[in-house]
Amino acid sequence: MDRLVSAEAAEVELNFLPSKRCTATFKIRSLIHTMPVAVQLTTTRPCFYAFSPAAVALIPPLSSIVFDVVLPPTAAPPITSPPDAILVRSALVPTLHHADTGTLLRFFSRPTLPVFRDATIPILLVGHRILTHLLLSPNPHSHLSRVIPSCTPDELSTTLPLAAAAGDAITVAALIAAGANPNARSAGRKSSLSLAVSAGSLDSVKALIDAGATDRPFYEAAAGNRTDLIFIMLGKFAPGNISWADAVDNEGRTPVHAAAENGCVEALRLCFTIGGGDADLADARGWTPLHYAAAAGHLKAAELIIGYSGFDPRGALTREGQGKRRTPLELAVEKGNDHLYELLRPYGRVIRAARGVGGELGPAVKEAGGVEERDQNGWTALHVAAFKGRMDAVKQLVEGGADLEAVDNDGYTPLKCAVEAGNAEVALWLISCGARGGVKGFLMATGGGGGVPPSMKESCTALVSAALC
């Protein structure tokens, strides 16, 4: 004989409620026909659990007794791995047919008593608090299928945002299947779908949308450059049929702002091409998408925003009070993003085209109605093209009526700019067109140096001097 009693449960489920007395019932049955069996119950951690009516009992032949395992009120569940278990010990008592608790305790204390270890019954803690604990553990799926049925739909719904934020698609699907509301929100009022998108969990997003989640957090998807999630959220809507990229949050920001701030070029382009996004829309602080890209130092995003802007966005000012009204250029300088300086300088479209960063020169001249735009330093487009050595642009501007002798704030003509930059071909062509403009004095005062290799500048100076003689 290897057992005197049997446990009529493979495990005991104890529904944990914080700061409340929690109980679970189980039954022990005697396997002996002829005499009573004494049983003693304990747990692997006796300090946490008690038994009712008592931890010892006398079971008549072939009878059974119902016990309660009791967890006294506690704020935190006594979770351990492996789980706690009830240990069942038994012994034959041929001379006892009735005994009180004290007598049985003394009986089991006898050192020579032959004791059987009949059963080990795991204690499985269930309930909403345990579900939350599982989701925060390294192995959240270990008892998920057992714990979820112990929770109400409302409890499952409060847990869903936690699983979504963790990007745990398995748990998200299990909670929804058990009755969780796919539109459930976190304590911070974030929707489950928004949290899943922020976590970048494609399967979680699909599960929530298939279950009926109604919000569409395009802002979070754009902030993470997740164009795949944007298309999933668009669903049956054909691209361009809804203006999703102009939806504002409580601070007036759109997905365009989010993509610009994070340098998400693919998402930004999608906002403009199929999302109806406005490249010039300012948020509650007066920050346009270009302000965000400039402050964060995202050159490619800034170039894209300028290309899709309906006007020159570089002159836009924030609305943060007197003394804090800043342009995108000022934000870039403040944050040390010097690589954006040239792009954000506030010159016009013709000047940008002359620099080679603002599209074709011809359409820009036509739209501006002429070639005499000036930047803050007094440079015209011809100054810019001459300094950059862009011969095609120089010829196009001169043929379009550009003033050969226009001077900037420092008295420089386009010819002086070409010589200063060592662009001999441009300088000689300007001279052939009649440019002279004080360049002789400039040639006498300068030799090599500056930002141009001395040999290049000296060669250009020599050629121009000869051409002017």
CSV table of N, CA, C and O in Angstrom, one decimal, residues 146-196:
chain,number,residue,atom,x,y,z
A,146,ARG,N,-5.5,29.6,-17.8
A,146,ARG,CA,-6.2,29.3,-16.6
A,146,ARG,C,-6.7,30.5,-15.8
A,146,ARG,O,-7.8,30.5,-15.1
A,147,VAL,N,-6.0,31.6,-15.9
A,147,VAL,CA,-6.3,32.8,-15.2
A,147,VAL,C,-7.4,33.6,-15.9
A,147,VAL,O,-8.3,34.2,-15.2
A,148,ILE,N,-7.3,33.8,-17.2
A,148,ILE,CA,-8.3,34.6,-17.9
A,148,ILE,C,-9.7,34.2,-17.6
A,148,ILE,O,-10.6,35.1,-17.4
A,149,PRO,N,-10.1,32.9,-17.6
A,149,PRO,CA,-11.5,32.6,-17.3
A,149,PRO,C,-12.0,33.0,-15.9
A,149,PRO,O,-13.2,33.1,-15.7
A,150,SER,N,-11.1,33.3,-15.0
A,150,SER,CA,-11.5,33.7,-13.6
A,150,SER,C,-11.8,35.2,-13.5
A,150,SER,O,-12.2,35.7,-12.5
A,151,CYS,N,-11.6,35.9,-14.6
A,151,CYS,CA,-11.9,37.4,-14.6
A,151,CYS,C,-13.1,37.7,-15.4
A,151,CYS,O,-13.6,37.1,-16.3
A,152,THR,N,-13.8,38.8,-14.9
A,152,THR,CA,-15.0,39.3,-15.6
A,152,THR,C,-14.6,40.1,-16.8
A,152,THR,O,-13.4,40.5,-17.0
A,153,PRO,N,-15.5,40.3,-17.8
A,153,PRO,CA,-15.2,41.1,-19.0
A,153,PRO,C,-14.7,42.5,-18.7
A,153,PRO,O,-13.8,43.0,-19.3
A,154,ASP,N,-15.2,43.1,-17.6
A,154,ASP,CA,-14.7,44.4,-17.2
A,154,ASP,C,-13.3,44.3,-16.8
A,154,ASP,O,-12.5,45.2,-17.1
A,155,GLU,N,-13.0,43.3,-16.0
A,155,GLU,CA,-11.6,43.1,-15.5
A,155,GLU,C,-10.6,42.9,-16.7
A,155,GLU,O,-9.5,43.4,-16.8
A,156,LEU,N,-11.1,42.1,-17.7
A,156,LEU,CA,-10.3,41.8,-18.8
A,156,LEU,C,-10.1,43.1,-19.6
A,156,LEU,O,-9.0,43.3,-20.2
A,157,SER,N,-11.1,43.9,-19.7
A,157,SER,CA,-11.0,45.2,-20.4
A,157,SER,C,-10.0,46.1,-19.8
A,157,SER,O,-9.2,46.8,-20.5
A,158,THR,N,-9.9,46.1,-18.5
A,158,THR,CA,-8.9,47.0,-17.8
A,158,THR,C,-7.5,46.5,-18.0
A,158,THR,O,-6.6,47.2,-17.9
A,159,THR,N,-7.4,45.2,-18.3
A,159,THR,CA,-6.0,44.6,-18.5
A,159,THR,C,-5.6,44.7,-19.9
A,159,THR,O,-4.4,44.7,-20.2
A,160,LEU,N,-6.5,44.8,-20.9
A,160,LEU,CA,-6.2,44.9,-22.3
A,160,LEU,C,-5.2,46.0,-22.6
A,160,LEU,O,-4.2,45.7,-23.4
A,161,PRO,N,-5.3,47.2,-22.2
A,161,PRO,CA,-4.3,48.2,-22.5
A,161,PRO,C,-2.9,47.9,-22.0
A,161,PRO,O,-1.9,48.2,-22.7
A,162,LEU,N,-2.8,47.2,-20.9
A,162,LEU,CA,-1.5,46.8,-20.5
A,162,LEU,C,-0.8,45.8,-21.4
A,162,LEU,O,0.4,45.9,-21.8
A,163,ALA,N,-1.6,44.8,-21.9
A,163,ALA,CA,-1.1,43.9,-22.9
A,163,ALA,C,-0.7,44.6,-24.2
A,163,ALA,O,0.3,44.3,-24.9
A,164,ALA,N,-1.6,45.5,-24.6
A,164,ALA,CA,-1.3,46.2,-25.9
A,164,ALA,C,-0.1,47.1,-25.8
A,164,ALA,O,0.7,47.1,-26.7
A,165,ALA,N,0.1,47.7,-24.6
A,165,ALA,CA,1.3,48.6,-24.5
A,165,ALA,C,2.6,47.7,-24.5
A,165,ALA,O,3.7,48.2,-24.9
A,166,ALA,N,2.5,46.5,-24.1
A,166,ALA,CA,3.6,45.6,-24.1
A,166,ALA,C,3.9,44.9,-25.4
A,166,ALA,O,4.8,44.2,-25.7
A,167,GLY,N,2.9,45.2,-26.4
A,167,GLY,CA,3.1,44.6,-27.7
A,167,GLY,C,2.9,43.1,-27.6
A,167,GLY,O,3.4,42.3,-28.5
A,168,ASP,N,2.1,42.6,-26.6
A,168,ASP,CA,1.9,41.1,-26.4
A,168,ASP,C,0.7,40.7,-27.2
A,168,ASP,O,-0.4,40.7,-26.7
A,169,ALA,N,0.9,40.3,-28.5
A,169,ALA,CA,-0.2,40.0,-29.4
A,169,ALA,C,-1.0,38.7,-28.9
A,169,ALA,O,-2.2,38.6,-29.1
A,170,ILE,N,-0.3,37.8,-28.3
A,170,ILE,CA,-0.9,36.5,-27.8
A,170,ILE,C,-1.9,36.9,-26.7
A,170,ILE,O,-3.1,36.4,-26.8
A,171,THR,N,-1.5,37.7,-25.8
A,171,THR,CA,-2.4,38.0,-24.7
A,171,THR,C,-3.5,38.9,-25.2
A,171,THR,O,-4.7,38.8,-24.7
A,172,VAL,N,-3.2,39.9,-26.1
A,172,VAL,CA,-4.3,40.7,-26.6
A,172,VAL,C,-5.4,39.9,-27.3
A,172,VAL,O,-6.6,40.1,-27.0
A,173,ALA,N,-5.0,38.9,-28.1
A,173,ALA,CA,-5.9,38.1,-28.8
A,173,ALA,C,-6.7,37.2,-27.7
A,173,ALA,O,-8.0,37.1,-27.9
A,174,ALA,N,-6.1,36.7,-26.7
A,174,ALA,CA,-6.7,35.9,-25.7
A,174,ALA,C,-7.7,36.7,-24.9
A,174,ALA,O,-8.8,36.3,-24.6
A,175,LEU,N,-7.4,37.9,-24.5
A,175,LEU,CA,-8.3,38.8,-23.8
A,175,LEU,C,-9.5,39.2,-24.6
A,175,LEU,O,-10.6,39.2,-24.1
A,176,ILE,N,-9.3,39.5,-25.9
A,176,ILE,CA,-10.4,39.8,-26.7
A,176,ILE,C,-11.4,38.6,-26.9
A,176,ILE,O,-12.6,38.8,-26.8
A,177,ALA,N,-10.8,37.5,-27.1
A,177,ALA,CA,-11.6,36.2,-27.3
A,177,ALA,C,-12.4,35.9,-26.0
A,177,ALA,O,-13.5,35.4,-26.1
A,178,ALA,N,-11.9,36.3,-24.9
A,178,ALA,CA,-12.6,36.1,-23.6
A,178,ALA,C,-13.6,37.2,-23.2
A,178,ALA,O,-14.3,37.1,-22.2
A,179,GLY,N,-13.7,38.2,-24.1
A,179,GLY,CA,-14.7,39.2,-23.8
A,179,GLY,C,-14.2,40.6,-23.5
A,179,GLY,O,-15.0,41.5,-23.2
A,180,ALA,N,-12.9,40.9,-23.6
A,180,ALA,CA,-12.4,42.2,-23.4
A,180,ALA,C,-12.9,43.2,-24.4
A,180,ALA,O,-13.1,42.8,-25.6
A,181,ASN,N,-13.2,44.4,-24.1
A,181,ASN,CA,-13.6,45.5,-25.0
A,181,ASN,C,-12.4,46.0,-25.8
A,181,ASN,O,-11.5,46.6,-25.2
A,182,PRO,N,-12.4,45.9,-27.1
A,182,PRO,CA,-11.3,46.3,-27.9
A,182,PRO,C,-11.1,47.8,-27.8
A,182,PRO,O,-10.0,48.3,-28.2
A,183,ASN,N,-12.1,48.6,-27.4
A,183,ASN,CA,-11.9,50.0,-27.3
A,183,ASN,C,-11.5,50.4,-25.9
A,183,ASN,O,-11.6,51.6,-25.5
A,184,ALA,N,-11.1,49.5,-25.0
A,184,ALA,CA,-10.7,49.8,-23.6
A,184,ALA,C,-9.6,50.8,-23.6
A,184,ALA,O,-8.7,50.7,-24.5
A,185,ARG,N,-9.6,51.7,-22.6
A,185,ARG,CA,-8.5,52.7,-22.5
A,185,ARG,C,-7.8,52.5,-21.2
A,185,ARG,O,-8.3,51.9,-20.2
A,186,SER,N,-6.6,53.0,-21.2
A,186,SER,CA,-5.7,52.9,-20.0
A,186,SER,C,-6.1,54.0,-19.0
A,186,SER,O,-7.0,54.8,-19.3
A,187,ALA,N,-5.5,54.0,-17.8
A,187,ALA,CA,-5.8,55.0,-16.8
A,187,ALA,C,-5.5,56.4,-17.3
A,187,ALA,O,-6.1,57.4,-16.9
A,188,GLY,N,-4.5,56.5,-18.2
A,188,GLY,CA,-4.1,57.7,-18.8
A,188,GLY,C,-5.0,58.1,-20.1
A,188,GLY,O,-4.6,59.0,-20.8
A,189,ARG,N,-6.1,57.3,-20.3
A,189,ARG,CA,-7.0,57.6,-21.4
A,189,ARG,C,-6.5,57.3,-22.8
A,189,ARG,O,-7.0,57.7,-23.8
A,190,LYS,N,-5.4,56.5,-22.8
A,190,LYS,CA,-4.9,56.0,-24.1
A,190,LYS,C,-5.6,54.8,-24.5
A,190,LYS,O,-5.9,53.8,-23.7
A,191,SER,N,-6.1,54.7,-25.8
A,191,SER,CA,-6.8,53.5,-26.3
A,191,SER,C,-5.8,52.4,-26.4
A,191,SER,O,-4.6,52.5,-26.6
A,192,SER,N,-6.4,51.2,-26.4
A,192,SER,CA,-5.6,50.0,-26.5
A,192,SER,C,-4.9,50.0,-27.9
A,192,SER,O,-3.7,49.6,-28.1
A,193,LEU,N,-5.6,50.4,-28.9
A,193,LEU,CA,-5.1,50.5,-30.3
A,193,LEU,C,-3.9,51.5,-30.3
A,193,LEU,O,-2.9,51.2,-31.0
A,194,SER,N,-4.1,52.6,-29.7
A,194,SER,CA,-3.0,53.6,-29.7
A,194,SER,C,-1.8,53.0,-29.0
A,194,SER,O,-0.6,53.2,-29.5
A,195,LEU,N,-1.9,52.3,-27.9
A,195,LEU,CA,-0.8,51.7,-27.2
A,195,LEU,C,-0.1,50.6,-28.0
A,195,LEU,O,1.1,50.5,-28.1
A,196,ALA,N,-0.9,49.8,-28.8
A,196,ALA,CA,-0.4,48.8,-29.6
A,196,ALA,C,0.4,49.4,-30.8
A,196,ALA,O,1.5,48.8,-31.1
